[in-house]
Short mmCIF file of C-alpha atoms in Angstrom, two decimals:
data_model
loop_
_atom_site.label_atom_id
_atom_site.label_comp_id
_atom_site.label_asym_id
_atom_site.label_seq_id
_atom_site.Cartn_x
_atom_site.Cartn_y
_atom_site.Cartn_z
CA MET A 5 68.88 69.75 111.23
CA ALA A 6 70.92 72.13 109.07
CA ARG A 7 74.29 73.51 109.92
CA ILE A 8 74.09 77.33 110.10
CA ILE A 9 77.28 79.05 108.99
CA VAL A 10 77.69 82.83 109.18
CA VAL A 11 80.22 84.54 106.93
CA THR A 12 81.17 87.67 108.80
CA SER A 13 84.09 90.04 109.26
CA GLY A 14 83.36 93.34 110.96
CA LYS A 15 85.26 95.23 108.29
CA GLY A 16 83.50 95.92 105.00
CA GLY A 17 84.71 94.94 101.57
CA VAL A 18 86.96 92.06 102.62
CA GLY A 19 85.23 89.31 100.65
CA LYS A 20 82.24 88.09 102.66
CA THR A 21 79.76 87.95 99.77
CA THR A 22 82.39 86.63 97.35
CA SER A 23 83.24 83.90 99.85
CA SER A 24 79.61 83.09 100.73
CA ALA A 25 78.84 82.61 97.05
CA ALA A 26 81.95 80.57 96.30
CA ILE A 27 81.68 78.33 99.36
CA GLY A 28 77.93 77.88 99.01
CA LEU A 29 78.24 76.86 95.40
CA GLY A 30 81.19 74.61 96.20
CA LEU A 31 79.23 72.74 98.87
CA ALA A 32 76.27 72.33 96.53
CA LEU A 33 78.51 71.00 93.75
CA LYS A 34 79.59 68.29 96.18
CA GLY A 35 75.99 67.17 96.45
CA HIS A 36 74.79 68.98 99.58
CA LYS A 37 71.55 70.97 99.84
CA VAL A 38 72.58 74.58 100.44
CA VAL A 39 70.68 77.83 100.93
CA LEU A 40 72.39 81.22 100.86
CA ILE A 41 70.73 84.07 102.78
CA ASP A 42 71.62 87.71 102.19
CA PHE A 43 71.32 89.53 105.53
CA ASP A 44 72.36 92.91 104.11
CA ILE A 45 68.92 94.50 103.98
CA GLY A 46 68.99 97.63 101.90
CA LEU A 47 72.41 96.99 100.36
CA ARG A 48 71.85 93.60 98.85
CA ASN A 49 74.47 92.15 96.54
CA LEU A 50 74.46 88.39 96.99
CA ASP A 51 71.99 88.12 94.14
CA LEU A 52 74.37 90.06 91.87
CA ILE A 53 77.34 87.86 92.71
CA MET A 54 75.23 84.75 92.14
CA GLY A 55 73.93 86.09 88.85
CA CYS A 56 70.24 85.85 89.76
CA GLU A 57 69.41 89.53 90.20
CA ARG A 58 66.84 89.48 87.40
CA ARG A 59 64.87 86.72 89.02
CA VAL A 60 64.16 88.36 92.38
CA VAL A 61 60.42 88.60 92.97
CA TYR A 62 60.06 88.22 96.73
CA ASP A 63 62.73 88.69 99.39
CA PHE A 64 63.64 87.91 103.01
CA VAL A 65 61.56 90.77 104.44
CA ASN A 66 58.50 89.71 102.41
CA VAL A 67 58.78 86.26 104.00
CA ILE A 68 59.21 87.72 107.52
CA ASN A 69 56.16 89.90 107.06
CA GLY A 70 54.10 87.03 105.76
CA GLU A 71 53.70 88.65 102.36
CA ALA A 72 55.22 85.63 100.64
CA THR A 73 56.09 82.04 101.47
CA LEU A 74 59.66 80.78 101.55
CA ASN A 75 59.08 78.80 98.40
CA GLN A 76 57.98 81.91 96.57
CA ALA A 77 61.02 83.88 97.68
CA LEU A 78 63.74 81.25 97.27
CA ILE A 79 65.56 81.36 93.94
CA LYS A 80 66.91 78.09 92.62
CA ASP A 81 70.38 78.35 91.13
CA LYS A 82 70.51 77.51 87.41
CA ARG A 83 73.84 75.73 87.68
CA VAL A 84 73.22 73.43 90.64
CA SER A 85 69.74 72.31 91.58
CA SER A 86 70.59 71.76 95.26
CA LEU A 87 71.50 75.44 95.74
CA SER A 88 68.98 78.19 96.53
CA ILE A 89 69.27 81.86 97.36
CA LEU A 90 67.09 83.95 99.68
CA PRO A 91 67.74 87.53 98.59
CA ALA A 92 67.59 90.58 100.86
CA SER A 93 65.19 93.43 100.40
CA GLN A 94 66.57 96.50 98.70
CA THR A 95 63.83 98.94 99.61
CA ARG A 96 62.94 97.87 103.12
CA ASP A 97 64.52 98.56 106.48
CA LYS A 98 66.50 96.02 108.46
CA ASP A 99 64.30 96.86 111.45
CA ALA A 100 61.91 94.36 110.00
CA LEU A 101 64.21 91.61 111.27
CA ASN A 102 64.13 90.42 114.86
CA LYS A 103 65.34 87.30 116.65
CA GLU A 104 61.97 85.56 116.69
CA ASN A 105 60.97 85.91 113.06
CA VAL A 106 64.50 85.20 111.79
CA GLY A 107 64.59 82.12 114.00
CA LYS A 108 61.36 80.86 112.51
CA VAL A 109 62.62 81.23 108.94
CA LEU A 110 65.86 79.42 109.78
CA GLU A 111 63.95 76.63 111.47
CA GLU A 112 61.80 76.12 108.41
CA LEU A 113 64.81 76.16 106.09
CA GLY A 114 66.55 73.70 108.38
CA LYS A 115 64.02 71.05 107.50
CA THR A 116 65.03 70.92 103.83
CA TYR A 117 68.65 72.06 103.67
CA ASP A 118 71.98 70.67 104.95
CA TYR A 119 73.76 74.02 105.07
CA ILE A 120 72.37 77.51 105.66
CA ILE A 121 74.97 80.12 104.82
CA CYS A 122 74.27 83.60 106.20
CA ASP A 123 76.04 86.38 104.33
CA SER A 124 76.44 89.06 107.00
CA PRO A 125 76.56 92.79 106.36
CA ALA A 126 79.62 94.74 107.53
CA GLY A 127 79.74 96.35 110.95
CA ILE A 128 78.60 95.31 114.41
CA GLU A 129 75.09 96.74 114.38
CA ALA A 130 71.74 95.00 114.28
CA GLY A 131 72.14 93.53 110.78
CA ALA A 132 75.43 91.82 111.59
CA MET A 133 74.17 90.73 115.02
CA MET A 134 71.10 89.15 113.46
CA ALA A 135 73.21 87.25 110.92
CA LEU A 136 75.47 85.75 113.60
CA TYR A 137 72.89 85.09 116.29
CA TYR A 138 71.81 81.60 115.26
CA ALA A 139 75.15 80.45 113.85
CA ASP A 140 76.72 77.09 114.61
CA GLU A 141 79.90 77.99 112.74
CA ALA A 142 81.48 81.26 111.70
CA ILE A 143 83.83 82.01 108.84
CA VAL A 144 85.62 85.21 109.85
CA THR A 145 86.79 86.81 106.63
CA THR A 146 89.89 88.92 107.12
CA ASN A 147 92.29 90.82 104.90
CA PRO A 148 95.95 90.73 105.98
CA GLU A 149 95.72 94.37 106.94
CA VAL A 150 95.66 95.99 110.38
CA SER A 151 92.19 97.47 110.48
CA SER A 152 90.61 94.33 109.08
CA VAL A 153 92.36 92.24 111.73
CA ARG A 154 91.23 94.60 114.51
CA ASP A 155 87.64 94.49 113.30
CA SER A 156 87.71 90.71 112.97
CA ASP A 157 88.91 90.51 116.54
CA ARG A 158 85.94 92.65 117.57
CA ILE A 159 83.50 90.42 115.76
CA LEU A 160 85.08 87.36 117.37
CA GLY A 161 84.32 88.92 120.73
CA MET A 162 80.71 89.34 119.66
CA LEU A 163 80.46 85.76 118.41
CA ALA A 164 81.64 84.62 121.81
CA SER A 165 79.21 86.75 123.78
CA ARG A 166 76.18 87.82 121.74
CA SER A 167 75.20 84.69 119.89
CA ARG A 168 72.40 82.33 120.85
CA ARG A 169 74.92 79.66 121.78
CA ALA A 170 76.70 82.10 124.11
CA GLU A 171 73.47 83.33 125.68
CA GLN A 172 72.19 79.82 126.31
CA GLY A 173 75.51 78.46 127.49
CA LEU A 174 75.69 75.90 124.66
CA GLU A 175 78.82 74.68 122.92
CA PRO A 176 80.47 77.80 121.47
CA ILE A 177 80.36 78.71 117.79
CA LYS A 178 83.07 76.97 115.79
CA GLU A 179 85.27 79.79 114.48
CA HIS A 180 87.25 79.65 111.23
CA LEU A 181 89.72 82.17 109.85
CA LEU A 182 89.51 82.88 106.14
CA LEU A 183 92.31 85.11 104.97
CA THR A 184 91.41 86.82 101.68
CA ARG A 185 93.29 89.03 99.21
CA TYR A 186 96.60 87.55 100.28
CA SER A 187 99.68 88.56 98.32
CA PRO A 188 102.70 86.35 99.12
CA LYS A 189 105.03 88.71 97.24
CA ARG A 190 104.05 91.68 99.40
CA VAL A 191 104.33 89.54 102.52
CA GLU A 192 107.87 88.58 101.57
CA GLU A 193 108.69 92.23 100.99
CA GLY A 194 107.46 93.00 104.48
CA GLU A 195 104.57 95.19 103.31
CA MET A 196 101.74 92.91 104.27
CA LEU A 197 100.86 90.93 107.40
CA SER A 198 101.68 87.25 107.01
CA VAL A 199 99.42 84.30 107.79
CA GLU A 200 101.39 83.74 110.99
CA ASP A 201 100.96 87.38 112.06
CA VAL A 202 97.20 87.21 111.63
CA LYS A 203 96.93 83.80 113.31
CA ASP A 204 98.95 85.10 116.23
CA ILE A 205 96.63 88.02 116.79
CA LEU A 206 93.31 86.28 116.19
CA SER A 207 94.16 82.80 117.52
CA ILE A 208 91.50 80.86 115.63
CA PRO A 209 92.01 77.87 113.30
CA LEU A 210 92.88 78.77 109.71
CA LEU A 211 90.29 77.60 107.18
CA GLY A 212 91.91 78.97 104.05
CA VAL A 213 94.02 81.60 102.34
CA ILE A 214 92.57 83.12 99.16
CA PRO A 215 95.21 84.88 97.07
CA GLU A 216 94.60 88.29 95.57
CA SER A 217 93.24 87.53 92.13
CA GLN A 218 91.88 89.42 89.15
CA ALA A 219 89.50 86.53 88.65
CA VAL A 220 87.36 87.76 91.54
CA LEU A 221 86.35 90.97 89.79
CA LYS A 222 85.64 89.10 86.56
CA ALA A 223 83.49 86.64 88.46
CA SER A 224 81.45 89.35 90.23
CA ASN A 225 80.72 91.18 87.02
CA ALA A 226 79.73 88.00 85.26
CA GLY A 227 77.56 86.78 88.10
CA GLU A 228 79.53 83.52 88.20
CA PRO A 229 81.00 82.72 91.66
CA VAL A 230 84.81 82.51 91.36
CA ILE A 231 84.93 78.86 92.44
CA LEU A 232 83.68 78.03 88.92
CA ASP A 233 86.85 79.59 87.49
CA THR A 234 88.89 76.44 88.01
CA GLU A 235 91.93 77.93 86.27
CA SER A 236 92.31 80.82 88.73
CA ASP A 237 94.24 80.58 92.00
CA ALA A 238 91.31 82.08 93.87
CA GLY A 239 88.95 79.48 92.48
CA LYS A 240 91.32 76.67 93.43
CA ALA A 241 91.80 78.13 96.90
CA TYR A 242 88.03 78.25 97.47
CA GLN A 243 87.82 74.63 96.40
CA ASP A 244 90.36 73.79 99.11
CA VAL A 245 88.25 75.73 101.62
CA VAL A 246 85.16 73.68 100.78
CA ASP A 247 87.13 70.45 101.17
CA ARG A 248 88.44 71.55 104.56
CA LEU A 249 84.96 72.54 105.73
CA LEU A 250 83.84 69.01 104.86
CA GLY A 251 86.58 67.59 107.07
CA GLU A 252 89.36 66.84 104.62
CA THR A 253 92.95 67.78 105.43
CA VAL A 254 94.22 69.88 102.59
CA GLU A 255 97.65 71.50 102.41
CA PHE A 256 97.63 75.28 102.12
CA ARG A 257 98.50 76.49 98.63
CA PHE A 258 99.37 79.91 97.22
CA LEU A 259 101.32 80.98 100.31
CA THR A 260 104.61 81.64 98.59
CA ALA A 261 105.40 83.98 95.75
CA GLU A 262 105.84 82.26 92.43
CA LYS A 263 109.41 82.38 91.20
CA LYS A 264 109.21 82.81 87.46
CA GLY A 265 111.72 80.69 85.59
CA ILE A 266 113.86 82.21 82.83
CA PHE A 267 111.70 80.74 80.08
CA SER A 268 108.41 82.04 81.43
CA ARG A 269 109.99 85.46 81.86
CA MET A 270 111.27 85.42 78.29
CA PHE A 271 108.12 84.14 76.73
CA GLY A 272 105.65 85.85 79.04
CA GLY A 273 102.89 84.16 81.04
CA MET B 17 133.59 99.23 153.65
CA ALA B 18 132.62 98.94 157.31
CA ASP B 19 129.00 98.22 158.13
CA ALA B 20 127.07 101.42 158.80
CA SER B 21 125.77 101.79 162.31
CA ILE B 22 122.67 103.62 161.17
CA GLU B 23 120.55 103.53 158.04
CA PHE B 24 118.21 106.17 156.64
CA LYS B 25 115.03 104.74 155.17
CA GLY B 26 111.81 106.26 153.93
CA THR B 27 108.67 104.97 155.63
CA SER B 28 105.07 106.07 155.64
CA PHE B 29 103.52 106.92 158.97
CA THR B 30 99.99 107.93 159.76
CA LEU B 31 100.24 111.17 161.69
CA SER B 32 97.52 113.37 163.06
CA VAL B 33 97.31 116.74 161.43
CA ILE B 34 95.87 119.75 163.24
CA HIS B 35 94.46 122.19 160.70
CA LEU B 36 94.67 125.75 162.02
CA LYS B 37 91.75 127.96 161.08
CA THR B 38 92.97 131.02 162.98
CA SER B 39 96.22 132.46 164.23
CA VAL B 40 94.60 133.82 167.39
CA LEU B 41 96.31 131.89 170.17
CA ALA B 42 93.51 132.36 172.67
CA ASP B 43 91.00 130.72 170.35
CA ILE B 44 93.36 127.86 169.59
CA ARG B 45 93.93 127.32 173.29
CA ALA B 46 90.19 127.24 173.99
CA ASP B 47 89.58 124.62 171.32
CA LEU B 48 92.52 122.52 172.47
CA VAL B 49 91.15 122.51 176.01
CA LYS B 50 87.81 121.16 174.78
CA LYS B 51 89.37 118.58 172.47
CA VAL B 52 91.90 117.15 174.89
CA ALA B 53 89.30 117.02 177.65
CA GLN B 54 87.29 114.57 175.52
CA ALA B 55 90.03 111.97 175.71
CA PRO B 56 93.20 113.08 177.50
CA ASP B 57 94.91 109.68 177.32
CA PHE B 58 94.30 109.42 173.60
CA PHE B 59 96.15 112.64 172.89
CA TYR B 60 98.99 112.08 175.34
CA LEU B 61 102.35 112.45 173.56
CA VAL B 62 100.70 111.96 170.19
CA PRO B 63 102.95 113.21 167.33
CA VAL B 64 101.17 116.01 165.52
CA VAL B 65 101.83 118.07 162.43
CA VAL B 66 100.22 121.49 162.16
CA ASN B 67 98.65 122.50 158.83
CA ILE B 68 99.04 126.25 158.35
CA GLU B 69 97.55 126.60 154.84
CA LYS B 70 94.86 128.97 156.01
CA ILE B 71 97.16 131.12 158.09
CA ALA B 72 99.18 134.14 157.04
CA LEU B 73 102.92 134.45 157.26
CA ASP B 74 102.91 136.33 160.55
CA LEU B 75 101.85 133.41 162.71
CA ASP B 76 103.63 133.04 166.00
CA TYR B 77 105.17 129.68 165.12
CA GLN B 78 107.08 129.29 168.38
CA ALA B 79 103.97 130.01 170.38
CA ILE B 80 102.10 127.26 168.52
CA LYS B 81 104.78 124.75 169.37
CA THR B 82 104.90 125.84 172.99
CA LEU B 83 101.12 125.65 173.25
CA LEU B 84 100.96 122.14 171.80
CA THR B 85 103.78 120.92 173.99
CA GLU B 86 101.90 122.35 176.99
CA PHE B 87 99.01 120.07 176.10
CA ASN B 88 101.41 117.12 175.90
CA PHE B 89 101.41 116.75 172.13
CA THR B 90 104.69 115.81 170.47
CA PHE B 91 105.17 118.59 168.00
CA VAL B 92 106.71 117.30 164.72
CA GLY B 93 106.47 120.22 162.38
CA PHE B 94 104.31 122.31 160.05
CA THR B 95 102.65 121.27 156.80
CA GLY B 96 100.26 122.43 154.08
CA SER B 97 100.26 123.92 150.57
CA ILE B 98 101.99 127.15 151.45
CA SER B 99 104.23 129.54 149.55
CA LYS B 100 107.94 128.94 149.22
CA GLU B 101 108.44 132.11 151.21
CA GLN B 102 106.47 130.78 154.14
CA ARG B 103 108.20 127.44 153.92
CA ASN B 104 111.60 129.07 154.09
CA LEU B 105 110.48 131.20 157.03
CA VAL B 106 109.39 128.10 158.93
CA ARG B 107 112.77 126.54 158.26
CA GLU B 108 114.71 129.63 159.29
CA LEU B 109 112.88 129.70 162.59
CA GLY B 110 114.13 126.19 163.23
CA PHE B 111 110.98 124.17 162.57
CA SER B 112 110.48 121.14 160.37
CA PHE B 113 108.32 121.40 157.28
CA VAL B 114 106.67 118.07 156.58
CA ASN B 115 105.63 117.22 152.99
CA THR B 116 102.29 115.64 152.30
CA ALA B 117 102.09 112.86 149.68
CA LYS B 118 100.63 115.29 147.16
CA ALA B 119 103.10 118.16 147.63
CA LYS B 120 106.30 118.35 145.64
CA VAL B 121 109.48 117.51 147.50
CA VAL B 122 110.91 120.68 149.00
CA GLU B 123 114.32 121.53 147.61
CA LYS B 124 116.96 121.17 150.27
CA THR B 125 118.52 124.58 150.70
CA ALA B 126 122.25 124.08 150.84
CA THR B 127 122.63 126.91 153.32
CA ALA B 128 120.20 125.54 155.89
CA ALA B 129 120.76 126.84 159.41
CA PRO B 130 122.72 124.34 161.50
CA ALA B 131 119.88 124.17 163.99
CA THR B 132 117.53 122.80 161.37
CA VAL B 133 117.12 119.06 161.40
CA GLU B 134 118.10 117.35 158.13
CA GLN B 135 114.88 116.51 156.27
CA PRO B 136 114.48 112.72 156.26
CA PRO B 137 113.90 111.37 152.74
CA GLU B 138 110.26 111.23 151.61
CA GLU B 139 108.66 111.22 155.04
CA GLN B 140 105.03 111.42 154.21
CA VAL B 141 102.11 112.48 156.29
CA GLU B 142 98.86 110.70 155.61
CA ASN B 143 95.62 111.25 157.36
CA THR B 144 93.92 108.40 155.54
CA VAL B 145 93.63 104.75 156.36
CA THR B 146 96.31 102.73 154.57
CA PRO B 147 94.67 100.61 151.85
CA VAL B 148 94.36 96.85 152.29
CA ALA B 149 97.45 95.07 150.94
CA SER B 150 96.76 93.40 147.59
CA GLN B 151 98.25 90.14 148.86
CA LEU B 152 94.93 89.60 150.59
CA TYR B 153 93.02 89.44 147.32
CA THR B 154 91.88 86.20 145.67
CA ASP B 155 92.35 85.63 141.94
CA LYS B 156 89.73 86.03 139.27
CA ILE B 157 90.74 83.64 136.50
CA HIS B 158 89.65 84.14 132.90
CA ARG B 159 90.39 81.46 130.35
CA GLY B 160 90.47 82.56 126.73
CA GLN B 161 91.32 85.59 124.66
CA ILE B 162 90.10 89.01 125.64
CA ARG B 163 88.94 90.37 122.30
CA SER B 164 89.02 93.95 121.05
CA GLY B 165 86.21 95.95 122.65
CA GLN B 166 85.83 93.61 125.63
CA GLN B 167 86.42 94.70 129.18
CA VAL B 168 87.09 92.55 132.23
CA TYR B 169 87.04 94.02 135.74
CA ALA B 170 88.27 92.07 138.76
CA LYS B 171 86.63 93.92 141.63
CA GLU B 172 88.61 93.54 144.85
CA GLN B 173 90.53 90.68 143.27
CA ASN B 174 93.67 90.01 141.28
CA LEU B 175 93.08 89.17 137.62
CA VAL B 176 94.65 86.22 135.80
CA ILE B 177 94.10 85.94 132.06
CA ILE B 178 94.99 82.63 130.46
CA GLY B 179 95.22 83.89 126.90
CA SER B 180 96.10 87.12 125.18
CA VAL B 181 94.59 90.55 125.54
CA SER B 182 93.92 92.02 122.09
CA ALA B 183 94.49 95.60 121.08
CA GLY B 184 91.38 97.58 121.94
CA ALA B 185 90.54 95.40 124.95
CA GLU B 186 90.74 96.47 128.60
CA VAL B 187 91.63 94.43 131.65
CA ILE B 188 91.13 96.11 135.00
CA ALA B 189 91.79 94.86 138.52
CA ASP B 190 91.84 96.29 142.01
CA GLY B 191 94.80 93.97 142.61
CA ASN B 192 97.49 92.59 140.30
CA ILE B 193 97.09 91.57 136.68
CA HIS B 194 98.75 88.48 135.18
CA VAL B 195 98.46 87.79 131.45
CA TYR B 196 99.61 84.36 130.29
CA GLY B 197 99.84 85.56 126.73
CA ALA B 198 100.52 88.81 124.92
CA LEU B 199 99.28 92.04 126.45
CA ARG B 200 98.29 94.21 123.50
CA GLY B 201 95.43 96.22 124.98
CA ARG B 202 95.12 98.24 128.17
CA ALA B 203 95.90 96.93 131.65
CA ILE B 204 94.83 98.93 134.66
CA ALA B 205 95.97 97.53 138.01
CA GLY B 206 95.51 98.83 141.54
CA ALA B 207 92.35 100.48 140.31
CA LYS B 208 91.14 101.38 143.81
CA GLY B 209 94.39 102.91 144.94
CA HIS B 210 96.97 100.16 145.47
CA HIS B 211 100.37 101.48 144.59
CA LYS B 212 101.84 98.02 145.16
CA ALA B 213 99.82 96.35 142.41
CA GLN B 214 101.83 94.86 139.55
CA ILE B 215 101.22 93.85 135.95
CA TYR B 216 102.82 90.72 134.48
CA CYS B 217 102.64 89.45 130.90
CA GLN B 218 104.40 87.08 128.52
CA SER B 219 104.84 89.73 125.87
CA LEU B 220 104.68 93.44 126.57
CA GLU B 221 102.92 95.08 123.62
CA ALA B 222 100.36 97.12 125.52
CA GLU B 223 98.62 100.29 124.43
CA LEU B 224 98.51 101.54 128.01
CA VAL B 225 99.46 100.23 131.45
CA SER B 226 98.42 101.89 134.66
CA ILE B 227 99.03 101.25 138.35
CA ASN B 228 97.06 103.30 140.80
CA GLY B 229 96.46 106.00 138.23
CA ASN B 230 100.07 106.33 137.05
CA TYR B 231 100.14 105.34 133.42
CA TRP B 232 102.45 104.65 130.51
CA LEU B 233 101.64 104.66 126.83
CA SER B 234 103.46 102.31 124.43
CA GLU B 235 106.29 104.76 123.82
CA SER B 236 107.45 104.41 127.43
CA MET B 237 107.67 100.62 127.16
CA GLU B 238 110.48 100.48 124.59
CA LYS B 239 113.02 98.98 126.98
CA ASP B 240 111.18 95.68 127.43
CA TRP B 241 108.81 95.78 124.46
CA GLY B 242 107.93 92.33 123.14
CA SER B 243 109.56 90.54 126.07
CA PRO B 244 108.05 88.74 129.04
CA ALA B 245 107.93 91.60 131.53
CA TYR B 246 106.37 93.02 134.65
CA ILE B 247 105.47 96.57 135.54
CA GLN B 248 105.53 98.01 139.04
CA LEU B 249 105.25 101.37 140.71
CA THR B 250 108.28 102.62 142.65
CA ASP B 251 107.94 106.02 144.34
CA SER B 252 105.19 107.13 141.97
CA GLU B 253 107.28 106.15 138.93
CA LEU B 254 106.42 103.15 136.78
CA THR B 255 109.25 100.76 136.02
CA SER B 256 109.36 97.70 133.79
CA SER B 257 111.60 94.67 134.19
CA LYS B 258 112.12 91.52 132.16
CA LEU B 259 110.62 88.41 133.66
CA ILE B 260 113.36 86.07 132.49
#
C-alpha cells in the first residue's frame, strides 16, 4: 500500500508545488514508484513546474467523472520512468471532488505506486481539505515569516482534526516542517525568523531548510524541478530532504551565512 | 508597633434588599404587614437595605427606618442608583448609603457629619447566590498543542493544557486555566462568573487574558511578559505575578 504524503501550508506562494515537484522527482530518482497529484483544480501549475504542460490530455476531474481512466490521464515523466503526474483540471470546478471519489482514485493508485504526493492548493477550504484528508504524512511548507507561520499552525490544527486518520481515531498524521526561502544573512541581521523561532511556535520535527535561491525561478520557467540543479543550494537542500524522508540522518546545511574570503571578494563569485 | 485591637476588613455579605415602589407610608405599611405575616420568624431582626431608586428626593427617610424597625427588621441603610444629591441628603440625615457591587464607590466627603458612621471599605450588597467556589471543579486535561483557530472549553471544570496555546487559539474554562507551555493565544477563565479563577502559564505571551469578564490585552502584560506567570483578579483589577 502506498504512502500518501500531502504537501500543504495554508499560506499561498510558499513553495508547495516547487517542493512537491522536487521531492517527488528526488524519490523517483532513488528508484521508488512515485505519482504526483495536483489538487489545485482551476489553478493548476504542477504540470508547468514538471515541464509536462503540453502533454495534458485528461485530468483528475475527467478520471473522477469516469470520462477517462487513470492510465489515460497519468503522464509519465520523461526523465524518470517511475514518476507519473496526475494533472488538475483547469476549466472545471473543484466541487467535482468529494471524499468518496477521491478515495477511490487514491486506492487504485496505491496498488501500483510506493508514494502518492498530493500537492495541495493554498487556503483551508474544500480543495485543501480534500488534499489532506487521506494523508499518512504531511510536509508543512512554511516561510520564516509571521503570517506563513500562523497559517501553517492553522493547517496543523486541521491535520490533527479533519483528516481521515483523526476522524477514525487512527495513528495521527506524521507531520514534517519544511522551511523554505530561508536567508541566513537576514536571520543573523534579526530581520527574519530563525529556524529555532519557527520550531518553537510550530513544535513539529524539522524535515529541511531550503535556502532562498535564484535557481528556483530558473527551474520553474524551464520546467525542470530544482532538485536537478545539483549545483544550486536549493537543489542540494532538496536532496537532503529526500534522504531524510527515506530515514537517513542528514546534517542541516545552508543555515549560516557564507563568509566570503578576501580572495572570493576580490575576484568575484 | 503594638498589635491593633481591631481590624477593618472588607467582606461580602448577602443582604436582603427591599425595593420601594412608592413613598406613601400607608401603602408600604400595608405591604409589610402582609409580607411579615407570611413568615414572621424568617424576618425577625433580619438586616435589610432599602433601595430607593424609584423614589423622589422628598421621601420621609426617618419614617421608613422607624417603620422597618417597628416590624423588627434591622435597618442597615439605603441603596440604589440614585443621584449624588440624593446620596448626600441621605448621609446628612444620618443614614448609611450602601454601595452595590455595580455602583462606583461613593467618595468619602471629608466634612461628613459626626453622627454619620464611617463607611466600611467595600461593603457590598448582593442579592444573588454566591457562585460555587472553583476549588470544587475537576480538571479537564488536554495533551498537545492548541493550534491557531482551535477552541477548547472546559465547562464547569478547570482546564490544564500540556503544551502551548498558539496565537489565534482560544482556551476557555469556567474554573482555572493552567498552560504547561507558552500562552500565546487567548485565555478566558472564570467564564461563568468566578472572580477567583486564575490563569497560569510557563510563558506569558498572550493576546488576551480574561477572568470573569475583566480582560487585558498584550500591552497590559508588559511587566511579566515572556516569564512564567499567573494572572488573578483582585478587587475587579487584574494583576500578574511571576511564578518563580
